[in-house]
Coordinates of C-alpha atoms and ligand atoms in Angstrom, one line a residue:
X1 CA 160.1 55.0 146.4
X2 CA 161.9 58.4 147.7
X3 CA 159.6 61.2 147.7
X4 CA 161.4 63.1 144.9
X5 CA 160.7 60.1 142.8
X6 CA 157.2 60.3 143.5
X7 CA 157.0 64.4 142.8
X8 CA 158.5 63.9 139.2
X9 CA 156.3 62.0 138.7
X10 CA 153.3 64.0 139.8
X11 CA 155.2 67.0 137.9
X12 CA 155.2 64.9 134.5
X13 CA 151.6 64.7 135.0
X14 CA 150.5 67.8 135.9
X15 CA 152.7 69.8 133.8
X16 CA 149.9 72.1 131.2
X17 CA 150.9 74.8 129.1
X18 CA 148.1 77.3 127.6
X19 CA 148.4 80.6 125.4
X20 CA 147.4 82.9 128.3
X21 CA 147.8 86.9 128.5
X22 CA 151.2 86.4 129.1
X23 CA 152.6 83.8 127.0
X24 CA 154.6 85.5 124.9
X25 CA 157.2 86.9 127.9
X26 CA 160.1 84.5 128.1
X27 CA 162.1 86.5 129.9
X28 CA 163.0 90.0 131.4
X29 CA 164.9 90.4 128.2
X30 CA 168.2 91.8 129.7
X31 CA 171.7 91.0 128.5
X32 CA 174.7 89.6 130.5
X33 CA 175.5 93.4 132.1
X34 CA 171.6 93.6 133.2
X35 CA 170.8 95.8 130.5
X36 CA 167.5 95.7 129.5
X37 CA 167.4 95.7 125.5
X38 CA 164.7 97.2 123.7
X39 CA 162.5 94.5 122.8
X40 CA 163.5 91.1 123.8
X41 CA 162.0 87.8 124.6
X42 CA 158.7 89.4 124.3
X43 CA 159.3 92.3 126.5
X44 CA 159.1 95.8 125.2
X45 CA 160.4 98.8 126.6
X46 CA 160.1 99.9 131.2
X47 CA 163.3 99.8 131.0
X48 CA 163.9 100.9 134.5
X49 CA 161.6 98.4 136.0
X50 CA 162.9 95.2 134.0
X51 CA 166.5 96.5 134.7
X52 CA 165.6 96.4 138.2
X53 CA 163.7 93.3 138.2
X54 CA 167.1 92.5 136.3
X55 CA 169.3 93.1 139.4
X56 CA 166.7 91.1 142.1
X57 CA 166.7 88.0 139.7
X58 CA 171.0 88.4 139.8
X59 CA 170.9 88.3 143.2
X60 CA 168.4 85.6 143.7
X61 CA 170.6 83.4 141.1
X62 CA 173.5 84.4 143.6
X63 CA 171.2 83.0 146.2
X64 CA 172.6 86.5 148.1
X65 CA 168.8 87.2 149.0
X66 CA 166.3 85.5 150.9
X67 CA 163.6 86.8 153.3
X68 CA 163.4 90.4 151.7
X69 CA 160.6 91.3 150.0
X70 CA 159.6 93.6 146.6
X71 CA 156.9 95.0 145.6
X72 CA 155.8 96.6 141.9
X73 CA 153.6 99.7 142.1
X74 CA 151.9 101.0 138.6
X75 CA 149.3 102.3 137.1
X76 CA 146.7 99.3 135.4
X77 CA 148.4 97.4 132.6
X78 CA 151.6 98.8 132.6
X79 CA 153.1 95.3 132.8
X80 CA 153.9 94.5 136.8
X81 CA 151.9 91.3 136.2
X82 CA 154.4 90.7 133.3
X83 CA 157.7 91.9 134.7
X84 CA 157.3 89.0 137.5
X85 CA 156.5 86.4 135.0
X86 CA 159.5 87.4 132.7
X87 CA 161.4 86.9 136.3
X88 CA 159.9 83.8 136.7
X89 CA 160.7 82.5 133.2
X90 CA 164.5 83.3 133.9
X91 CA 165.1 82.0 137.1
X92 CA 164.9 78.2 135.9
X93 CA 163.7 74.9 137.0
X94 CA 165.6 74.6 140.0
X95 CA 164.5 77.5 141.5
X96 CA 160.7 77.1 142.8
X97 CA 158.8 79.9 141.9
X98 CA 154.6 80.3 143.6
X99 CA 152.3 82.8 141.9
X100 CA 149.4 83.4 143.9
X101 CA 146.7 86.2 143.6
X102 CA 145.9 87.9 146.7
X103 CA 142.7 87.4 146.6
X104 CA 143.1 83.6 146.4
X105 CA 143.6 82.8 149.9
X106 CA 140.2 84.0 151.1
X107 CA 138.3 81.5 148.8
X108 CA 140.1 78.0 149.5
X109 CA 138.8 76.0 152.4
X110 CA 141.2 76.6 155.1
X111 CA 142.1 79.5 157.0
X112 CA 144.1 82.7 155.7
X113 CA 147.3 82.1 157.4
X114 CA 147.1 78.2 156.4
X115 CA 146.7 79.3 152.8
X116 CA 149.8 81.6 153.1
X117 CA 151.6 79.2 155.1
X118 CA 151.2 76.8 152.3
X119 CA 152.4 79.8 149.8
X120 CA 155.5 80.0 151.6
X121 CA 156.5 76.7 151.7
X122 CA 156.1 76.2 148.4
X123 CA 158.3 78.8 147.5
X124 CA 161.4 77.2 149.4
X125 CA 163.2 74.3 147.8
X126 CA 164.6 71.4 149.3
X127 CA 167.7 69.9 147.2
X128 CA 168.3 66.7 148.2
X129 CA 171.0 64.8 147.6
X130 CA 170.6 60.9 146.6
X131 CA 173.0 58.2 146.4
X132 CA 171.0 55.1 144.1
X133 CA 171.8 52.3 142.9
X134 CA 171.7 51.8 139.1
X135 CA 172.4 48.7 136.8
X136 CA 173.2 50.0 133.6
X137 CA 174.9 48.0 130.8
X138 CA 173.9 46.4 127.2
X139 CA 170.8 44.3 126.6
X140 CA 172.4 40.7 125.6
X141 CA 169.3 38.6 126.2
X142 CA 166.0 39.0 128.0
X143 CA 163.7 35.6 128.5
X144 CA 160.0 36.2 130.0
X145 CA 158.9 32.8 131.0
X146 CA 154.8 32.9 130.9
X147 CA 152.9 30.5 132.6
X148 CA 150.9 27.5 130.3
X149 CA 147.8 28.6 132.0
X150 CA 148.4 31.8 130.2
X151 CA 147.7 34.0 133.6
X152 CA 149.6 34.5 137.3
X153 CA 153.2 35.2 137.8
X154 CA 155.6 36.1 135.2
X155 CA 159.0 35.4 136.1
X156 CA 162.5 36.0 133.7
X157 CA 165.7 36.7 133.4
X158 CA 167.8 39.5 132.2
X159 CA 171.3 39.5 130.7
X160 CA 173.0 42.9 130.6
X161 CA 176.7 43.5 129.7
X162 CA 179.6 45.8 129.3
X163 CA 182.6 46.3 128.1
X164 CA 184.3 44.6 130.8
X165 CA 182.2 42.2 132.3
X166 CA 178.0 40.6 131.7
X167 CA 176.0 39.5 134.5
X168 CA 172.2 37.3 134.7
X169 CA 169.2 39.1 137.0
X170 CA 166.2 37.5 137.6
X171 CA 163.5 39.6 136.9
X172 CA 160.0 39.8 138.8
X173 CA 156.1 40.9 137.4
X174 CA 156.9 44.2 137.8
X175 CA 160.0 44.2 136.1
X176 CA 158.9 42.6 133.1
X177 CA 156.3 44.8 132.8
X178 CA 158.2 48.4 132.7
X179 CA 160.5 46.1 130.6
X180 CA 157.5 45.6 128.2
X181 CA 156.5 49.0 128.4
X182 CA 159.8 50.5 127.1
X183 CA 160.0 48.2 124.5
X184 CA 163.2 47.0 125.7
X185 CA 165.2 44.8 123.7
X186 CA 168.3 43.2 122.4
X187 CA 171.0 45.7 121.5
X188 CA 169.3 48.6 124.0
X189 CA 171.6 50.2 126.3
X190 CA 169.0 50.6 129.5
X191 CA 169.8 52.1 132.7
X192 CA 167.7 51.0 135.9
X193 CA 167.2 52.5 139.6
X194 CA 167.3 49.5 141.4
X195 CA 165.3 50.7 144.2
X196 CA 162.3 52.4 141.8
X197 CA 162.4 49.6 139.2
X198 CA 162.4 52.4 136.7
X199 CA 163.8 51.5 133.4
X200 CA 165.4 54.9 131.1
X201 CA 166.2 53.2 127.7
X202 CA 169.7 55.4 127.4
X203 CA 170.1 54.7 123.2
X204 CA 171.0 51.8 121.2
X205 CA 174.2 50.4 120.8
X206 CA 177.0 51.1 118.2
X207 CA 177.2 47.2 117.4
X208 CA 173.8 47.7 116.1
X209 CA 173.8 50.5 113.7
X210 CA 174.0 48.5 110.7
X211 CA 170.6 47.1 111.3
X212 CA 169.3 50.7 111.3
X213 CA 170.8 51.7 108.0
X214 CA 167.6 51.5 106.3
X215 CA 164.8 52.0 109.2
X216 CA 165.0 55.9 109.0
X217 CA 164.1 55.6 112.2
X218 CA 165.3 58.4 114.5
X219 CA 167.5 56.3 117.0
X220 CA 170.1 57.4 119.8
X221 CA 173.0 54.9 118.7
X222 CA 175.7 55.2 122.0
X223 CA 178.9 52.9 122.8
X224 CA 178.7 49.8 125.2
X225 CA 179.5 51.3 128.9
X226 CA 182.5 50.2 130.3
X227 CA 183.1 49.5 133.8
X228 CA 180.6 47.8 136.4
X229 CA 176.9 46.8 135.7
X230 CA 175.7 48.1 139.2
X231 CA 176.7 51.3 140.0
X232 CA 175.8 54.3 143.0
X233 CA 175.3 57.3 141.7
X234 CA 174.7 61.0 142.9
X235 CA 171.4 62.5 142.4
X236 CA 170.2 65.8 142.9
X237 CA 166.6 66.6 143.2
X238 CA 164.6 70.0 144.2
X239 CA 161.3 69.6 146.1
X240 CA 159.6 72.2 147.9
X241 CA 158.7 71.9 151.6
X242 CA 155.1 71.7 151.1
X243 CA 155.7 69.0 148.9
X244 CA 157.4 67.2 151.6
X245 CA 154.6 68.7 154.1
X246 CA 152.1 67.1 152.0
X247 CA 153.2 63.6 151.3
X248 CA 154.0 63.0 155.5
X249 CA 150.8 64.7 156.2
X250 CA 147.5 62.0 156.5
X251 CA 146.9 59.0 155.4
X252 CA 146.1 60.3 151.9
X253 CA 149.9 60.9 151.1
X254 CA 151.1 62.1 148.2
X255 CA 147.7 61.7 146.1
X256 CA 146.8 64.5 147.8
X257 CA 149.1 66.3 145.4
X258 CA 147.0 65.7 142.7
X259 CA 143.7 65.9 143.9
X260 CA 144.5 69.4 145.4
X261 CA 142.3 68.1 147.7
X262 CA 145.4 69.3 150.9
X263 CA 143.5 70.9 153.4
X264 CA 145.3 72.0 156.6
X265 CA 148.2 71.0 157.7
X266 CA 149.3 70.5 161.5
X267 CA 151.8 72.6 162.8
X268 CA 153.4 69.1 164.3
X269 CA 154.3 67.9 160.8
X270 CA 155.5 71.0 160.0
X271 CA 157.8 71.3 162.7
X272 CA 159.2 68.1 162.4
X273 CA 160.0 68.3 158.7
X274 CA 161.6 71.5 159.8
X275 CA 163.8 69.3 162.2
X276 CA 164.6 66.8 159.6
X277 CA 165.5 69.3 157.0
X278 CA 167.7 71.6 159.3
X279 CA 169.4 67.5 160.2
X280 CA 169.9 67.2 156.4
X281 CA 171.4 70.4 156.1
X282 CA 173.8 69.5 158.8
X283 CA 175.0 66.1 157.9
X284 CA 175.1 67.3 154.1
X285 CA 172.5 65.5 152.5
X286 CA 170.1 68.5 151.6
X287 CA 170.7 72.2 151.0
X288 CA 168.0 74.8 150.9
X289 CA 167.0 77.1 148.1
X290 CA 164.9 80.1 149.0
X291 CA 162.7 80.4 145.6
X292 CA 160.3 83.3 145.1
X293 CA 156.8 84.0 146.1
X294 CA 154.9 85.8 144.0
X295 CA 151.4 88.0 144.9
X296 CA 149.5 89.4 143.2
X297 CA 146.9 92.2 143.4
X298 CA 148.4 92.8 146.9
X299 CA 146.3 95.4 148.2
X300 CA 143.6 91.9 148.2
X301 CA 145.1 91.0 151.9
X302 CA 144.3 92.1 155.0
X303 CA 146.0 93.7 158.4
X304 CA 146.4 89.9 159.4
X305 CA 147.9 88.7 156.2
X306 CA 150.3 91.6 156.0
X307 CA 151.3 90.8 159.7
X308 CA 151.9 87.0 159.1
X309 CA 154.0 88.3 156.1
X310 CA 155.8 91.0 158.4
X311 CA 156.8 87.6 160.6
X312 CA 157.2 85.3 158.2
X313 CA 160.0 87.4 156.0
X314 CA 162.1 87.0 159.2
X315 CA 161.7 83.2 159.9
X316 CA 165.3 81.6 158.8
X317 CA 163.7 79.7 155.9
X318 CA 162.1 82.4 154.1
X319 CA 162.2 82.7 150.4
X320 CA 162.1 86.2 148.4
X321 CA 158.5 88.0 148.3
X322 CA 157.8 89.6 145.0
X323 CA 154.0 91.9 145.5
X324 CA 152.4 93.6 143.0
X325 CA 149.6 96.7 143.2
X326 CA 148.0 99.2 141.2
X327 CA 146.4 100.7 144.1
X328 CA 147.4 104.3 145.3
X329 CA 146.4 105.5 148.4
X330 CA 144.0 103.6 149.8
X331 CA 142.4 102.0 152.6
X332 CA 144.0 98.9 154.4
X333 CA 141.5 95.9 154.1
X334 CA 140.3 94.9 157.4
X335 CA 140.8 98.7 159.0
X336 CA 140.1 102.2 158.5
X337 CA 143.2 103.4 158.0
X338 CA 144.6 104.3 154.6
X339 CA 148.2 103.8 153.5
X340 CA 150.4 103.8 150.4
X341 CA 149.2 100.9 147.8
X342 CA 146.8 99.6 150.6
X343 CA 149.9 98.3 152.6
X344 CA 150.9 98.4 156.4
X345 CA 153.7 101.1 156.8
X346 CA 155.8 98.4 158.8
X347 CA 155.6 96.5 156.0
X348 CA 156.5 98.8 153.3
X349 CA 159.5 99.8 155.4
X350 CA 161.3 96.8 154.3
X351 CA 160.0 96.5 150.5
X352 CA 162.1 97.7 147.5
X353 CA 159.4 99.5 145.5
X354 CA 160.1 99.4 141.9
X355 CA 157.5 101.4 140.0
X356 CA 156.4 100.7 136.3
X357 CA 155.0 103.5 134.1
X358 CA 152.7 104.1 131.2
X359 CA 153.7 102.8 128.1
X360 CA 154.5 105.1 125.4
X361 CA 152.2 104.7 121.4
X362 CA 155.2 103.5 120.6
X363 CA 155.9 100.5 123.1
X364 CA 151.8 99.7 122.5
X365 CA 152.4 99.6 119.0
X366 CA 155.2 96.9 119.5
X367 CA 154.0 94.8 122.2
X368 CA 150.8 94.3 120.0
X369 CA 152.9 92.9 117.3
X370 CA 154.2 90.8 119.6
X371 CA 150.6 89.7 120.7
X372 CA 149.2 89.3 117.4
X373 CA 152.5 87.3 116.3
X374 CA 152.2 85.3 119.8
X375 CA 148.0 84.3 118.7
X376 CA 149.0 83.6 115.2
X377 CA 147.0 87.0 113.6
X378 CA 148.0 88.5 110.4
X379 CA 147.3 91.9 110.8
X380 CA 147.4 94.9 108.1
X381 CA 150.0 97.5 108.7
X382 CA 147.1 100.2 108.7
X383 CA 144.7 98.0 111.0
X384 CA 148.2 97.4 113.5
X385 CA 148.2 101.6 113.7
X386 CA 144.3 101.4 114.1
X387 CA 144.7 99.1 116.9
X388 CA 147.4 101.0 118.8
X389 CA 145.4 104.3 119.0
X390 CA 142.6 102.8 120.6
X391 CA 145.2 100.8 122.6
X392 CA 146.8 104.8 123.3
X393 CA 143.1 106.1 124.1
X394 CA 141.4 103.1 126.2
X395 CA 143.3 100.6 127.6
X396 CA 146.7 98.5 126.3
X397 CA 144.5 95.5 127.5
X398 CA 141.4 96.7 125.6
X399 CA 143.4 96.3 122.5
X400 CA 145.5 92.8 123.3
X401 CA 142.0 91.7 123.6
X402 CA 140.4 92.8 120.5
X403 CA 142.8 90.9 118.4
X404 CA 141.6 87.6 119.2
X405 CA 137.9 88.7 118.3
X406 CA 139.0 90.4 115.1
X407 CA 140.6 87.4 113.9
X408 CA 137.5 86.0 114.2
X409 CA 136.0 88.3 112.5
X410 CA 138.4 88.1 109.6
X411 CA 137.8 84.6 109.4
X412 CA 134.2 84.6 109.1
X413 CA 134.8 86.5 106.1
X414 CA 137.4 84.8 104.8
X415 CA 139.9 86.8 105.0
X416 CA 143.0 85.9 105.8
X417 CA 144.6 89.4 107.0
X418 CA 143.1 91.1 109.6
X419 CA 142.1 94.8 108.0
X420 CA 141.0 98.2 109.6
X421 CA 137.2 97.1 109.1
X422 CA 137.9 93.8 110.9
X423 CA 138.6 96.4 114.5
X424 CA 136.6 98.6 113.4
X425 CA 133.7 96.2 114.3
X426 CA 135.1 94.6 117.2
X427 CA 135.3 98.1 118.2
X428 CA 131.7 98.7 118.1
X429 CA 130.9 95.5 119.2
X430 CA 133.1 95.2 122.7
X431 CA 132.5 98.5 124.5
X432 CA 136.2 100.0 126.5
X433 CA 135.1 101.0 130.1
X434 CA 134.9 104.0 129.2
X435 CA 132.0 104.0 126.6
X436 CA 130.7 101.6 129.1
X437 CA 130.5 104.2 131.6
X438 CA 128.5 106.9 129.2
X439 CA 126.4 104.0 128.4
X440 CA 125.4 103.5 131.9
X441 CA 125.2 107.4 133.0
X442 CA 122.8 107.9 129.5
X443 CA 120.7 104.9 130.5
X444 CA 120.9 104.9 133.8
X445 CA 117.2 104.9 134.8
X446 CA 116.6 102.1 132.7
X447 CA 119.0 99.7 134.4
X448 CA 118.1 97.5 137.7
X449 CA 119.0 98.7 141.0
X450 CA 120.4 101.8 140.0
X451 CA 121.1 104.7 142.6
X452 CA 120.9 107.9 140.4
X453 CA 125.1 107.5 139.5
X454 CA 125.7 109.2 142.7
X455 CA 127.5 106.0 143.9
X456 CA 128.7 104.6 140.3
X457 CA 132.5 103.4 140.3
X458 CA 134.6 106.4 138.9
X459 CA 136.8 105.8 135.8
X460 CA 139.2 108.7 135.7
X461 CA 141.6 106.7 133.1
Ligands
ATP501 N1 156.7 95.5 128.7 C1 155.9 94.6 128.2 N2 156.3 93.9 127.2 C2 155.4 93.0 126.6 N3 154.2 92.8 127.0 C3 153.7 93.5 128.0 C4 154.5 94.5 128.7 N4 153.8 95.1 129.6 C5 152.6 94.5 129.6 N5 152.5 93.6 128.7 C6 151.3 92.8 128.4 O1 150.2 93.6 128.5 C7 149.1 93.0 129.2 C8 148.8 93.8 130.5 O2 150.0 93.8 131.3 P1 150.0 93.3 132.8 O3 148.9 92.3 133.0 O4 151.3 92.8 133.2 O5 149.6 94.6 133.6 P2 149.6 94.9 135.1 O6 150.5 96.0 135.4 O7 149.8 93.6 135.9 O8 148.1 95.4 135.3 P3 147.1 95.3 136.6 O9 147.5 96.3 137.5 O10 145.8 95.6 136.0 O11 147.3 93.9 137.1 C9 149.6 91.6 129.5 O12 149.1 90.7 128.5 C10 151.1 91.7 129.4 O13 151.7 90.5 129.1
MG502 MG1 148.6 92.4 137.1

């Protein structure tokens, strides 16, 4: 089985999708001049930031870039989190896309550089070009011979034709059984990878439709092929190189994938995929796609991680780094120094900065339509306008997240509109940080552990 066969699969498998913070965002929301419009595919307003993010995702599609880097600076919850997932969202399949959080690579079990190695890689497809051979014609008889003895070997024969021509195959175990598992039968028009044994039932031929009439039964009805039974064909697959890293790394192969379970890999393997890529590349077969890396809460690394990153934006297989901070001037992790965001001066040298700002009552007031439209909540028009002050005067995040328990709220009564009263008791019942401050300062000496306030985190927003 070729190894893109085997990572489709994996991919089938491991393919969830959940209603997280940002699942409404399906895009930046720009039109076909990189205009950002107003609201669109679930993105409201920083318009200079998406319009940015607009041009970076242009040139990524161009594949112009590769090896530069980006990072979004903001204040907290003014969307940087957002703006790369709405990149992510339009850059399609083919383009591999990793979104780490800084912090991440300090709790796995394997050392920093290995974690970010692995980040990288990840981030850099491999399309690989595949000639297979395919039978593909019309079902015209298929005969499963089972033994008298009821178990052991079943052995059968398939009859496929086309157009043109009709040819016998004898068929093996396995074949009867993905046979049986499609439900193949007379009359289906089936396509198979000789070299997988995987069987894609393509639709149902023409010459059948009349038994359909009456079925209801939503079925693909498609002509006879014409032409040859067995066929080569071009395929075109995208992997990533730690994908390939993985699967010719240990014994364990590409179960490994699954079970997460990776550990480090040895810079041998490493190198030699690198070798057999870069041979690919050269005799045609594969091309390389730089896809995007994505981090985080950036300020999270350390001098050694932003010096692996300085080095690794310049190695020839490097895909596009996309940071994100809402750190100002602060001090770089592993040193005393302070810098800009938290981040190496050599490094923020060669970063486009694109900065996000605070979103305006009106902007808050949209995107928690959209939040509330994205969680299924029917709101009150009055109880919408509630919601956005406290969203203007605490947090935008505060308020996205007092929608969910107001619903609840609403439901335990009955309701089926969420209403002012509905927030109005979330509100007393989840404290904002900033009530939870005064809370703590007017109750300080009853809590544990508590050093007079004199070393309490400061809120100044
Ligand atoms: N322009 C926008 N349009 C629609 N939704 C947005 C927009 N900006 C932010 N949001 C939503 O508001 C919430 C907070 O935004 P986000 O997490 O992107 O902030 P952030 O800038 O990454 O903050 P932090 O610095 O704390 O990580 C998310 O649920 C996000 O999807
Ligand atoms: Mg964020």
């Amino acid at each position: 089985m070729s190894i893109s066969n085997k990572i489709n699969e994996i991919k089938d498998l491991t393919r969830i999708e959940r209603i997280g913070a940002h699942s409404h965002i399906t895009g930046l929301g720009i039109d076909d001049t990189l205009e950002p419009r107003e609201v669109s595919q679930g993105m409201v307003g920083q318009i200079a930031a998406r319009k940015a993010a607009g041009i970076i995702l242009q040139m990524i599609k161009e594949g112009k870039i590769a090896g530069r880097a980006i990072l979004i600076g903001g204040e907290p919850g003014t969307g940087k989190t957002a703006i790369a997932m709405g990149l992510a969202k339009s850059l399609g399949k083919q383009t591999p896309f990793t979104a780490i959080a800084a912090s991440e690579i300090f709790s796995l079990e394997m050392s920093k550089t290995e974690a970010l190695t692995q980040a990288f890689r990840k981030s850099i497809g491999v399309k690989i070009k595949e000639e297979t051979e395919i039978i593909q014609g019309e079902v015209v008889d298929i005969q499963i011979d089972r033994p008298s003895t009821g178990a052991g070997v079943k052995v059968g024969k398939l009859t496929l034709k086309t157009t043109s021509m009709d040819a016998m195959y004898d068929l093996g175990n396995k074949m009867i059984e993905s046979l049986t598992k499609e439900k193949v039968q007379n009359g289906d028009i089936v396509r198979i990878d000789k070299a997988t044994g995987k069987v894609t039932k393509l639709g149902r031929s023409i010459s059948r439709l009349r038994e359909h009439e009456v079925s209801g039964n939503k079925v693909n009805f498609i002509e006879c092929p014409d032409g040859e039974i067995q066929q080569r064909r071009e395929d075109e697959h995208t992997v990533s190189l730690h994908e390939i890293d993985v699967i010719n790394s240990r014994a364990q192969g590409f179960f490994a994938l699954f079970a997460g379970d990776i550990g480090e890999i040895k810079s041998e393997v490493r190198e030699q995929i690198n070798q057999k890529v870069a041979e690919w590349k050269e005799e045609g077969k594969a091309e390389i796609v730089p896809g995007v890396l994505f981090i985080d809460e950036v300020h999270m690394l350390d001098i050694e991680c932003f010096s692996f990153l300085n080095r690794a934006l310049e190695d020839d297989m490097a895909p596009i780094l996309i940071m994100a901070t809402n750190r100002g001037n602060t001090t770089i992790r592993g040193t005393d120094y302070k810098a800009p965001h938290g981040i190496p001066l050599d490094l923020l040298d060669r970063l486009l900065i694109i900065s996000t700002t605070p979103y305006t009552e009106k902007d808050i007031h949209k995107i928690l339509k959209i939040r509330c439209d994205e969680e299924d909540v029917d709101i009150q028009e009055e109880a919408l306008t509630l919601l956005t002050k406290i969203g203007v005067e605490t947090s935008l995040r505060y308020s996205i997240h007092l929608i969910t328990s107001a619903s609840l709220v609403c439901a335990k009564r009955k309701g089926t509109q969420v209403s002012v009263d509905d927030i109005k008791k979330v509100y007393d019942l989840f404290v904002d940080v900033k009530r939870s401050v005064k809370y703590l300062k007017d109750y300080q000496d009853e809590f544990l552990y508590n050093d007079n306030g004199n070393n309490t985190m400061s809120v100044e927003n």
